[in-house]
mmCIF file of C-alpha atoms in Angstrom:
data_model
loop_
_atom_site.group_PDB
_atom_site.id
_atom_site.type_symbol
_atom_site.label_atom_id
_atom_site.label_comp_id
_atom_site.label_asym_id
_atom_site.label_seq_id
_atom_site.Cartn_x
_atom_site.Cartn_y
_atom_site.Cartn_z
ATOM 1 C CA MET A 15 24.652 -9.844 -10.057
ATOM 2 C CA ASP A 16 23.997 -12.521 -7.467
ATOM 3 C CA LEU A 17 22.550 -14.919 -10.027
ATOM 4 C CA HIS A 18 25.646 -14.383 -12.183
ATOM 5 C CA ILE A 19 27.921 -15.217 -9.256
ATOM 6 C CA LYS A 20 25.885 -18.392 -8.715
ATOM 7 C CA LYS A 21 26.354 -19.144 -12.441
ATOM 8 C CA LYS A 22 22.600 -19.165 -13.159
ATOM 9 C CA ILE A 23 22.771 -16.372 -15.737
ATOM 10 C CA ARG A 24 25.481 -14.337 -17.464
ATOM 11 C CA TYR A 25 25.323 -10.687 -16.464
ATOM 12 C CA VAL A 26 27.532 -7.995 -17.971
ATOM 13 C CA GLU A 27 27.523 -4.221 -17.802
ATOM 14 C CA ARG A 28 28.607 -1.966 -20.636
ATOM 15 C CA ASP A 29 28.908 1.776 -21.084
ATOM 16 C CA ILE A 30 25.794 3.470 -22.443
ATOM 17 C CA LYS A 31 27.799 4.415 -25.559
ATOM 18 C CA GLN A 32 27.746 0.731 -26.538
ATOM 19 C CA ALA A 33 23.940 0.590 -26.604
ATOM 20 C CA LEU A 34 23.963 1.091 -30.384
ATOM 21 C CA VAL A 35 25.271 -2.454 -30.732
ATOM 22 C CA ALA A 36 22.221 -3.660 -28.800
ATOM 23 C CA GLY A 37 19.871 -1.906 -31.209
ATOM 24 C CA TYR A 38 19.174 1.297 -29.281
ATOM 25 C CA SER A 39 19.213 4.654 -31.043
ATOM 26 C CA GLU A 40 21.707 7.477 -30.754
ATOM 27 C CA PHE A 41 19.199 9.295 -28.596
ATOM 28 C CA VAL A 42 19.944 6.682 -25.920
ATOM 29 C CA THR A 43 23.704 6.593 -26.383
ATOM 30 C CA ASN A 44 24.112 10.368 -26.446
ATOM 31 C CA GLY A 45 21.681 11.238 -23.666
ATOM 32 C CA SER A 46 21.650 11.380 -19.897
ATOM 33 C CA HIS A 47 18.608 9.452 -18.740
ATOM 34 C CA ARG A 48 17.310 9.898 -15.218
ATOM 35 C CA HIS A 49 16.137 6.805 -13.330
ATOM 36 C CA ILE A 50 16.087 4.548 -16.399
ATOM 37 C CA SER A 51 18.101 1.382 -16.941
ATOM 38 C CA PHE A 52 18.661 -0.027 -20.429
ATOM 39 C CA LEU A 53 19.020 -3.786 -20.659
ATOM 40 C CA THR A 54 19.099 -6.435 -23.317
ATOM 41 C CA LEU A 55 18.208 -10.077 -22.861
ATOM 42 C CA SER A 56 19.668 -12.816 -24.982
ATOM 43 C CA TYR A 57 17.787 -16.106 -24.604
ATOM 44 C CA GLY A 58 18.343 -18.820 -27.152
ATOM 45 C CA ASN A 59 18.011 -17.163 -30.543
ATOM 46 C CA THR A 60 15.880 -14.311 -29.189
ATOM 47 C CA PHE A 61 17.087 -10.811 -28.344
ATOM 48 C CA LYS A 62 14.944 -8.289 -26.421
ATOM 49 C CA LYS A 63 15.458 -4.627 -25.514
ATOM 50 C CA ILE A 64 14.184 -3.865 -22.017
ATOM 51 C CA LEU A 65 13.758 -0.599 -20.145
ATOM 52 C CA VAL A 66 13.338 -0.432 -16.381
ATOM 53 C CA ASP A 67 11.851 2.916 -15.414
ATOM 54 C CA SER A 68 12.289 3.644 -11.710
ATOM 55 C CA GLU A 69 10.616 7.041 -11.713
ATOM 56 C CA ASP A 70 8.224 7.335 -8.795
ATOM 57 C CA SER A 71 5.162 8.564 -10.705
ATOM 58 C CA PHE A 72 3.205 7.670 -13.830
ATOM 59 C CA ILE A 73 3.390 11.287 -14.997
ATOM 60 C CA HIS A 74 7.035 10.616 -15.863
ATOM 61 C CA LEU A 75 6.400 7.815 -18.356
ATOM 62 C CA SER A 76 9.336 8.151 -20.739
ATOM 63 C CA TYR A 77 9.118 8.641 -24.481
ATOM 64 C CA LEU A 78 11.984 6.147 -24.570
ATOM 65 C CA ILE A 79 9.323 3.451 -24.327
ATOM 66 C CA ARG A 80 9.486 3.525 -28.139
ATOM 67 C CA GLU A 81 12.998 2.059 -27.881
ATOM 68 C CA ALA A 82 11.867 -0.984 -25.892
ATOM 69 C CA ASP A 83 10.324 -4.372 -26.473
ATOM 70 C CA ILE A 84 9.410 -4.549 -22.773
ATOM 71 C CA TYR A 85 8.997 -1.586 -20.410
ATOM 72 C CA PHE A 86 8.926 -2.206 -16.649
ATOM 73 C CA THR A 87 7.649 0.755 -14.654
ATOM 74 C CA ALA A 88 7.779 1.438 -10.926
ATOM 75 C CA SER A 89 4.588 3.493 -11.179
ATOM 76 C CA TYR A 90 2.161 1.212 -12.977
ATOM 77 C CA ASN A 91 -1.515 2.189 -12.771
ATOM 78 C CA THR A 92 -4.300 0.123 -14.319
ATOM 79 C CA GLU A 93 -6.621 3.054 -14.996
ATOM 80 C CA ILE A 94 -3.952 4.828 -17.034
ATOM 81 C CA HIS A 95 -1.985 2.015 -18.621
ATOM 82 C CA VAL A 96 -4.881 -0.339 -19.398
ATOM 83 C CA HIS A 97 -8.054 1.758 -19.531
ATOM 84 C CA LYS A 98 -6.305 4.992 -20.613
ATOM 85 C CA LYS A 99 -8.226 7.140 -18.154
ATOM 86 C CA PHE A 100 -7.339 9.599 -15.424
ATOM 87 C CA PRO A 101 -7.157 7.599 -12.172
ATOM 88 C CA VAL A 102 -9.371 7.964 -9.120
ATOM 89 C CA VAL A 103 -7.365 10.130 -6.720
ATOM 90 C CA TYR A 104 -7.894 11.415 -3.171
ATOM 91 C CA SER A 105 -11.199 12.907 -2.081
ATOM 92 C CA TRP A 106 -9.474 15.882 -0.474
ATOM 93 C CA GLN A 107 -7.802 16.999 -3.712
ATOM 94 C CA THR A 108 -9.366 19.984 -5.472
ATOM 95 C CA ASP A 109 -9.757 20.802 -9.153
ATOM 96 C CA ASN A 110 -6.904 23.259 -8.705
ATOM 97 C CA ASP A 111 -4.713 20.465 -7.326
ATOM 98 C CA LEU A 112 -5.464 18.269 -10.332
ATOM 99 C CA LYS A 113 -5.676 20.640 -13.296
ATOM 100 C CA TRP A 114 -2.035 20.313 -14.372
ATOM 101 C CA TYR A 115 -2.065 16.528 -13.895
ATOM 102 C CA ARG A 116 -5.175 15.945 -15.949
ATOM 103 C CA GLN A 117 -3.550 17.668 -18.926
ATOM 104 C CA LYS A 118 -0.231 15.895 -18.380
ATOM 105 C CA ILE A 119 -1.820 12.443 -18.299
ATOM 106 C CA LYS A 120 -3.978 13.240 -21.329
ATOM 107 C CA THR A 121 -0.810 14.165 -23.238
ATOM 108 C CA ILE A 122 0.896 10.922 -22.208
ATOM 109 C CA ILE A 123 -2.088 8.842 -23.316
ATOM 110 C CA ASP A 124 -2.429 10.718 -26.614
ATOM 111 C CA ASP A 125 1.287 10.510 -27.423
ATOM 112 C CA LEU A 126 2.219 7.079 -26.059
ATOM 113 C CA GLY A 127 -1.000 5.126 -25.694
ATOM 114 C CA ASP A 128 -0.060 2.972 -28.675
ATOM 115 C CA GLN A 129 2.993 1.805 -26.679
ATOM 116 C CA PHE A 130 1.165 0.820 -23.492
ATOM 117 C CA HIS A 131 1.036 -2.868 -24.471
ATOM 118 C CA LYS A 132 4.771 -2.996 -23.682
ATOM 119 C CA ILE A 133 4.304 -1.900 -20.075
ATOM 120 C CA LYS A 134 4.683 -4.266 -17.136
ATOM 121 C CA PRO A 135 4.366 -3.431 -13.440
ATOM 122 C CA PHE A 136 7.552 -3.475 -11.420
ATOM 123 C CA ILE A 137 8.282 -2.428 -7.807
ATOM 124 C CA PRO A 138 8.264 0.917 -5.985
ATOM 125 C CA ILE A 139 11.607 2.696 -5.581
ATOM 126 C CA ALA A 140 13.774 0.528 -3.342
ATOM 127 C CA ALA A 141 15.261 1.512 -0.005
ATOM 128 C CA ASN A 142 18.320 3.732 -0.365
ATOM 129 C CA LEU A 143 21.364 1.526 -1.046
ATOM 130 C CA SER A 144 23.893 4.341 -1.367
ATOM 131 C CA THR A 145 26.638 4.189 1.230
ATOM 132 C CA ASN A 146 29.395 6.270 2.782
ATOM 133 C CA GLU A 147 31.474 3.177 3.431
ATOM 134 C CA THR A 148 35.201 3.959 3.307
ATOM 135 C CA ILE A 149 37.182 1.758 0.938
ATOM 136 C CA PRO A 150 40.876 1.195 1.785
ATOM 137 C CA ALA A 151 43.299 2.886 -0.629
ATOM 138 C CA LEU A 152 44.929 -0.423 -1.629
ATOM 139 C CA THR A 153 41.539 -1.984 -2.379
ATOM 140 C CA THR A 154 40.650 1.021 -4.536
ATOM 141 C CA LYS A 155 43.900 0.677 -6.513
ATOM 142 C CA ILE A 156 43.319 -3.045 -7.079
ATOM 143 C CA ASN A 157 39.718 -2.433 -8.165
ATOM 144 C CA ASN A 158 40.815 0.285 -10.589
ATOM 145 C CA LEU A 159 43.434 -2.027 -12.099
ATOM 146 C CA ARG A 160 40.900 -4.838 -12.506
ATOM 147 C CA TYR A 161 38.454 -2.385 -14.075
ATOM 148 C CA ARG A 162 41.000 -1.256 -16.670
ATOM 149 C CA ILE A 163 42.061 -4.823 -17.501
ATOM 150 C CA GLN A 164 38.474 -6.024 -17.959
ATOM 151 C CA LYS A 165 37.602 -2.940 -19.966
ATOM 152 C CA PHE A 166 40.566 -3.454 -22.278
ATOM 153 C CA TYR A 167 40.202 -7.189 -22.849
ATOM 154 C CA ALA A 168 36.423 -7.749 -22.596
ATOM 155 C CA GLY A 169 34.937 -4.301 -23.247
ATOM 156 C CA THR A 170 32.717 -4.683 -20.153
ATOM 157 C CA ASN A 171 32.647 -2.989 -16.761
ATOM 158 C CA TYR A 172 34.001 -4.515 -13.560
ATOM 159 C CA TRP A 173 30.978 -4.397 -11.236
ATOM 160 C CA LEU A 174 32.020 -6.659 -8.339
ATOM 161 C CA PRO A 175 33.038 -3.757 -5.994
ATOM 162 C CA ALA A 176 29.620 -2.137 -6.457
ATOM 163 C CA TYR A 177 27.955 -5.475 -5.736
ATOM 164 C CA LYS A 178 29.881 -5.824 -2.474
ATOM 165 C CA LEU A 179 28.878 -2.307 -1.404
ATOM 166 C CA PHE A 180 25.232 -3.097 -2.169
ATOM 167 C CA GLU A 181 25.472 -6.300 -0.133
ATOM 168 C CA ASN A 182 27.034 -4.532 2.843
ATOM 169 C CA ARG A 183 24.491 -1.721 2.842
ATOM 170 C CA TYR A 184 21.597 -4.161 2.463
ATOM 171 C CA SER A 185 22.858 -6.182 5.433
ATOM 172 C CA GLN A 186 23.018 -2.991 7.514
ATOM 173 C CA LEU A 187 19.402 -2.206 6.672
ATOM 174 C CA LEU A 188 18.253 -5.750 7.458
ATOM 175 C CA ALA A 189 19.927 -5.487 10.869
ATOM 176 C CA LEU A 190 17.463 -2.713 11.748
ATOM 177 C CA ARG A 191 14.709 -5.319 11.712
ATOM 178 C CA GLU A 192 15.945 -6.212 15.188
ATOM 179 C CA SER A 193 15.282 -2.725 16.583
ATOM 180 C CA THR A 194 13.215 -2.448 19.731
ATOM 181 C CA LEU A 195 10.230 -0.166 20.245
ATOM 182 C CA LYS A 196 11.233 3.279 21.602
ATOM 183 C CA TYR A 197 9.028 5.912 19.934
ATOM 184 C CA ASP A 198 5.457 6.299 18.794
ATOM 185 C CA VAL A 199 6.026 8.353 15.626
ATOM 186 C CA VAL A 200 9.189 9.661 13.933
ATOM 187 C CA LEU A 201 8.748 11.619 10.716
ATOM 188 C CA LYS A 202 11.213 13.651 8.672
ATOM 189 C CA ASP A 203 9.386 15.438 5.881
ATOM 190 C CA THR A 204 9.238 18.406 3.506
ATOM 191 C CA LEU A 205 6.445 20.377 1.854
ATOM 192 C CA TRP A 206 7.116 18.489 -1.402
ATOM 193 C CA GLY A 207 3.632 17.727 -2.666
ATOM 194 C CA TRP A 208 0.262 19.250 -1.674
ATOM 195 C CA PRO A 209 1.692 21.289 1.225
ATOM 196 C CA LEU A 210 -1.567 21.901 3.109
ATOM 197 C CA HIS A 211 -2.061 18.152 3.486
ATOM 198 C CA ARG A 212 1.397 17.778 5.032
ATOM 199 C CA ILE A 213 0.984 20.806 7.269
ATOM 200 C CA LYS A 214 -2.254 19.346 8.667
ATOM 201 C CA LEU A 215 -0.447 16.065 9.336
ATOM 202 C CA HIS A 216 2.315 17.765 11.299
ATOM 203 C CA LYS A 217 -0.120 19.943 13.229
ATOM 204 C CA LYS A 218 -2.001 16.780 14.172
ATOM 205 C CA LEU A 219 1.243 15.223 15.370
ATOM 206 C CA ALA A 220 1.983 18.359 17.387
ATOM 207 C CA ASP A 221 -1.376 17.991 19.146
ATOM 208 C CA LEU A 222 -0.735 14.310 19.861
ATOM 209 C CA SER A 223 2.807 14.928 21.130
ATOM 210 C CA GLU A 224 1.394 15.908 24.521
ATOM 211 C CA LYS A 225 0.402 12.256 25.051
ATOM 212 C CA TYR A 226 2.765 10.324 22.764
ATOM 213 C CA SER A 227 6.475 10.115 22.019
ATOM 214 C CA ILE A 228 6.618 11.959 18.711
ATOM 215 C CA SER A 229 9.452 13.627 16.807
ATOM 216 C CA ALA A 230 8.454 15.228 13.517
ATOM 217 C CA HIS A 231 10.263 17.764 11.336
ATOM 218 C CA LEU A 232 8.605 19.464 8.379
ATOM 219 C CA ASN A 233 11.129 21.365 6.275
ATOM 220 C CA TRP A 234 10.512 24.082 3.724
ATOM 221 C CA HIS A 235 10.183 23.374 0.016
ATOM 222 C CA GLU A 236 9.220 25.993 -2.520
ATOM 223 C CA PRO A 237 5.595 25.441 -3.658
ATOM 224 C CA VAL A 238 5.218 24.257 -7.239
ATOM 225 C CA ILE A 239 2.443 24.971 -9.704
ATOM 226 C CA GLU A 240 2.072 21.293 -10.622
ATOM 227 C CA ASP A 241 0.290 20.475 -7.367
ATOM 228 C CA GLY A 242 -1.827 23.598 -7.337
ATOM 229 C CA SER A 243 0.067 24.992 -4.373
ATOM 230 C CA SER A 244 1.429 28.105 -6.070
ATOM 231 C CA THR A 245 -1.487 30.092 -4.684
ATOM 232 C CA LEU A 246 -0.880 29.061 -1.094
ATOM 233 C CA LEU A 247 0.326 31.820 1.170
ATOM 234 C CA LEU A 248 3.228 29.913 2.700
ATOM 235 C CA ASN A 249 6.193 31.608 4.299
ATOM 236 C CA ALA A 250 9.633 30.005 4.369
ATOM 237 C CA THR A 251 10.385 31.702 7.697
ATOM 238 C CA ASP A 252 7.720 29.509 9.349
ATOM 239 C CA PHE A 253 9.794 26.403 8.677
ATOM 240 C CA PRO A 254 11.097 24.035 9.788
ATOM 241 C CA PHE A 255 8.024 23.124 11.780
ATOM 242 C CA THR A 256 9.304 20.808 14.491
ATOM 243 C CA VAL A 257 7.700 18.548 17.037
ATOM 244 C CA GLY A 258 9.708 16.773 19.718
ATOM 245 C CA GLY A 259 13.439 16.147 19.724
ATOM 246 C CA GLU A 260 16.142 16.014 17.107
ATOM 247 C CA ILE A 261 16.066 13.307 14.437
ATOM 248 C CA LYS A 262 19.709 12.267 14.135
ATOM 249 C CA ASP A 263 19.389 8.931 12.337
ATOM 250 C CA TYR A 264 16.033 8.749 10.590
ATOM 251 C CA GLU A 265 16.306 5.129 9.448
ATOM 252 C CA ARG A 266 17.250 3.868 12.895
ATOM 253 C CA MET A 267 14.632 5.968 14.718
ATOM 254 C CA LEU A 268 11.937 4.977 12.221
ATOM 255 C CA SER A 269 12.773 1.313 12.805
ATOM 256 C CA GLU A 270 12.128 1.941 16.511
ATOM 257 C CA SER A 271 8.733 3.596 15.907
ATOM 258 C CA ARG A 272 5.273 2.256 16.649
ATOM 259 C CA LEU A 273 3.898 3.762 13.441
ATOM 260 C CA GLY A 274 5.532 5.094 10.277
ATOM 261 C CA ILE A 275 3.470 7.832 8.624
ATOM 262 C CA PHE A 276 3.896 8.930 5.002
ATOM 263 C CA ALA A 277 1.778 11.553 3.272
ATOM 264 C CA ALA A 278 1.104 11.305 -0.467
ATOM 265 C CA GLY A 279 4.201 12.316 -2.369
ATOM 266 C CA PHE A 280 4.485 14.980 -5.021
ATOM 267 C CA HIS A 281 2.586 13.711 -8.095
ATOM 268 C CA TRP A 282 1.452 10.684 -6.038
ATOM 269 C CA GLY A 283 5.037 9.502 -6.016
ATOM 270 C CA TRP A 284 6.855 7.032 -3.806
ATOM 271 C CA ARG A 285 9.994 7.571 -1.713
ATOM 272 C CA ASN A 286 12.887 5.336 -0.658
ATOM 273 C CA ILE A 287 11.976 5.707 3.001
ATOM 274 C CA MET A 288 8.529 4.211 2.387
ATOM 275 C CA THR A 289 10.060 1.022 1.003
ATOM 276 C CA PHE A 290 12.429 1.016 3.953
ATOM 277 C CA GLY A 291 9.384 1.023 6.230
ATOM 278 C CA LEU A 292 8.035 -2.053 4.421
ATOM 279 C CA MET A 293 11.454 -3.701 4.598
ATOM 280 C CA ILE A 294 11.778 -3.221 8.360
ATOM 281 C CA GLY A 295 8.157 -4.271 8.740
ATOM 282 C CA ILE A 296 6.824 -1.588 11.077
ATOM 283 C CA PRO A 297 3.130 -0.679 10.798
ATOM 284 C CA ILE A 298 2.642 2.243 8.418
ATOM 285 C CA LEU A 299 -0.103 4.777 7.771
ATOM 286 C CA ILE A 300 -0.199 6.189 4.250
ATOM 287 C CA ASP A 301 -2.434 7.856 1.728
ATOM 288 C CA LYS A 302 -3.310 4.816 -0.365
ATOM 289 C CA PRO A 303 -0.740 4.564 -3.198
ATOM 290 C CA LEU A 304 -1.900 5.006 -6.758
ATOM 291 C CA LEU A 305 0.987 2.947 -8.086
ATOM 292 C CA GLU A 306 0.438 -0.808 -8.439
ATOM 293 C CA PRO A 307 3.491 -3.068 -8.191
ATOM 294 C CA TYR A 308 3.582 -6.554 -9.690
ATOM 295 C CA PHE A 309 2.036 -7.960 -6.505
ATOM 296 C CA ASP A 310 -0.914 -6.763 -4.419
ATOM 297 C CA LEU A 311 0.460 -4.058 -2.132
ATOM 298 C CA SER A 312 -2.426 -4.651 0.267
ATOM 299 C CA GLU A 313 -0.750 -7.882 1.348
ATOM 300 C CA PHE A 314 1.276 -5.719 3.702
ATOM 301 C CA LYS A 315 -0.287 -4.882 7.038
ATOM 302 C CA ALA A 316 -0.776 -1.155 6.522
ATOM 303 C CA TYR A 317 -3.267 1.526 7.478
ATOM 304 C CA TYR A 318 -4.707 3.938 4.924
ATOM 305 C CA ASN A 319 -5.555 7.568 5.508
ATOM 306 C CA HIS A 320 -8.860 8.704 3.993
ATOM 307 C CA ASP A 321 -9.016 12.385 4.888
ATOM 308 C CA THR A 322 -6.860 15.460 5.181
ATOM 309 C CA GLU A 323 -7.264 15.826 8.948
ATOM 310 C CA TRP A 324 -5.428 12.592 9.830
ATOM 311 C CA GLU A 325 -8.014 11.721 12.456
ATOM 312 C CA SER A 326 -7.140 8.018 12.593
ATOM 313 C CA ILE A 327 -3.612 8.400 13.997
ATOM 314 C CA GLU A 328 -4.459 8.182 17.691
ATOM 315 C CA SER A 329 -6.792 5.205 17.378
ATOM 316 C CA ILE A 330 -4.114 3.340 15.392
ATOM 317 C CA LEU A 331 -1.459 4.095 17.999
ATOM 318 C CA LYS A 332 -3.745 2.729 20.708
ATOM 319 C CA GLU A 333 -4.396 -0.411 18.676
ATOM 320 C CA ILE A 334 -0.723 -1.272 18.164
ATOM 321 C CA THR A 335 0.437 -2.765 21.454
ATOM 322 C CA PRO A 336 4.113 -3.800 21.782
ATOM 323 C CA ASN A 337 3.077 -7.411 21.179
ATOM 324 C CA GLU A 338 1.022 -6.456 18.121
ATOM 325 C CA TRP A 339 3.944 -4.352 16.850
ATOM 326 C CA GLU A 340 6.208 -7.410 16.888
ATOM 327 C CA LYS A 341 3.596 -9.534 15.120
ATOM 328 C CA ILE A 342 3.066 -6.947 12.382
ATOM 329 C CA LYS A 343 6.815 -6.600 11.878
ATOM 330 C CA GLU A 344 7.285 -10.332 11.492
ATOM 331 C CA TYR A 345 4.387 -10.564 9.053
ATOM 332 C CA ASN A 346 5.440 -7.553 6.936
ATOM 333 C CA GLN A 347 9.045 -8.712 6.768
ATOM 334 C CA ALA A 348 7.899 -12.027 5.319
ATOM 335 C CA VAL A 349 5.780 -10.224 2.693
ATOM 336 C CA TYR A 350 8.726 -7.978 1.817
ATOM 337 C CA ASP A 351 11.067 -10.955 1.406
ATOM 338 C CA ARG A 352 8.512 -12.724 -0.786
ATOM 339 C CA TYR A 353 8.087 -9.853 -3.239
ATOM 340 C CA LEU A 354 10.579 -7.028 -2.748
ATOM 341 C CA ALA A 355 13.860 -8.647 -1.742
ATOM 342 C CA PRO A 356 16.392 -8.245 -4.598
ATOM 343 C CA LYS A 357 16.448 -11.949 -5.480
ATOM 344 C CA ALA A 358 12.640 -12.113 -5.621
ATOM 345 C CA VAL A 359 12.523 -9.079 -7.910
ATOM 346 C CA ALA A 360 15.265 -10.521 -10.116
ATOM 347 C CA GLN A 361 13.293 -13.737 -10.520
ATOM 348 C CA TYR A 362 10.123 -11.805 -11.409
ATOM 349 C CA PHE A 363 12.095 -9.803 -13.968
ATOM 350 C CA LEU A 364 13.609 -12.921 -15.565
ATOM 351 C CA ASN A 365 10.337 -14.839 -15.616
ATOM 352 C CA ASN A 366 8.557 -11.987 -17.388
ATOM 353 C CA THR A 367 11.275 -11.278 -19.896
ATOM 354 C CA ILE A 368 11.996 -14.881 -20.804
ATOM 355 C CA SER A 369 8.258 -15.457 -21.332
ATOM 356 C CA HIS A 370 8.475 -12.911 -24.158
ATOM 357 C CA CYS A 371 11.204 -14.917 -25.843
ATOM 358 C CA GLY A 372 9.147 -18.000 -26.541
#
């Protein structure tokens, strides 16, 4: 959108029903497709169909890859997408934890392995850009009128209001880079994904809360068979498990934290709040991600958890002095802007799609 406004490219949006004209099948035009964007690139005399899959895990690789010339995925993994093997996962995961996933990944490789040459790494799910911003009634009426006029005369969607909302929300998030240090750890979490691992994390934080400023809330989520947790004897009445005070504004409080901590997501997935942590630049402690974006994620200053007891938390907190906290933030913000800022991602996308048009 920004490059269009600067007249560097021409960007238009159309209803999914018009995808037939771009060469997509009726399965695309008649379906509701979660977390997938359908694009076409016209460059010179070349025309390419491109899918951007923003699902957070490689187990969700879409069969719609058959529709694409190029398939960007947020959950690229070399072992799966190049070597067609089950990836090396965490040492604390049991055969019961992995049984369902091994079969799922085998099915993906068997069914879609011949399409893997189309796959390109992308970026993890971005920070949440949805907003509750109130739009004045007159502005809404004007936008609706412009939308109808453009739709009638050009057959395309009027996207400028959405762009402005994105810009405003992004500016609000960037402002949190200026937050000052107030807490040691703030974590708002659920049992979504290998519950015992998360419970051990929150119990560790409870122990540390006697010496550190920690607020952590672990909310109930029904166990699911996919992560082997269906046999766990968990009781919903034991949750939420809370440590410290109320978490009223998670993004703000996280931006004021010495250390952001994120346990491995369900199916090794990624969450918006993790990208927010990278965006703000605070030090983070995570189970090492299995997804591989288009750049080396290790360029960020981050700490990796290697066990299920979370023994490294206290030593990391002691290491991160207020001065070190500021240095890490400044460094991580620069890495984020180099690779994950919207304009950087747009340029990566264009470079890698245009290269296919030669």
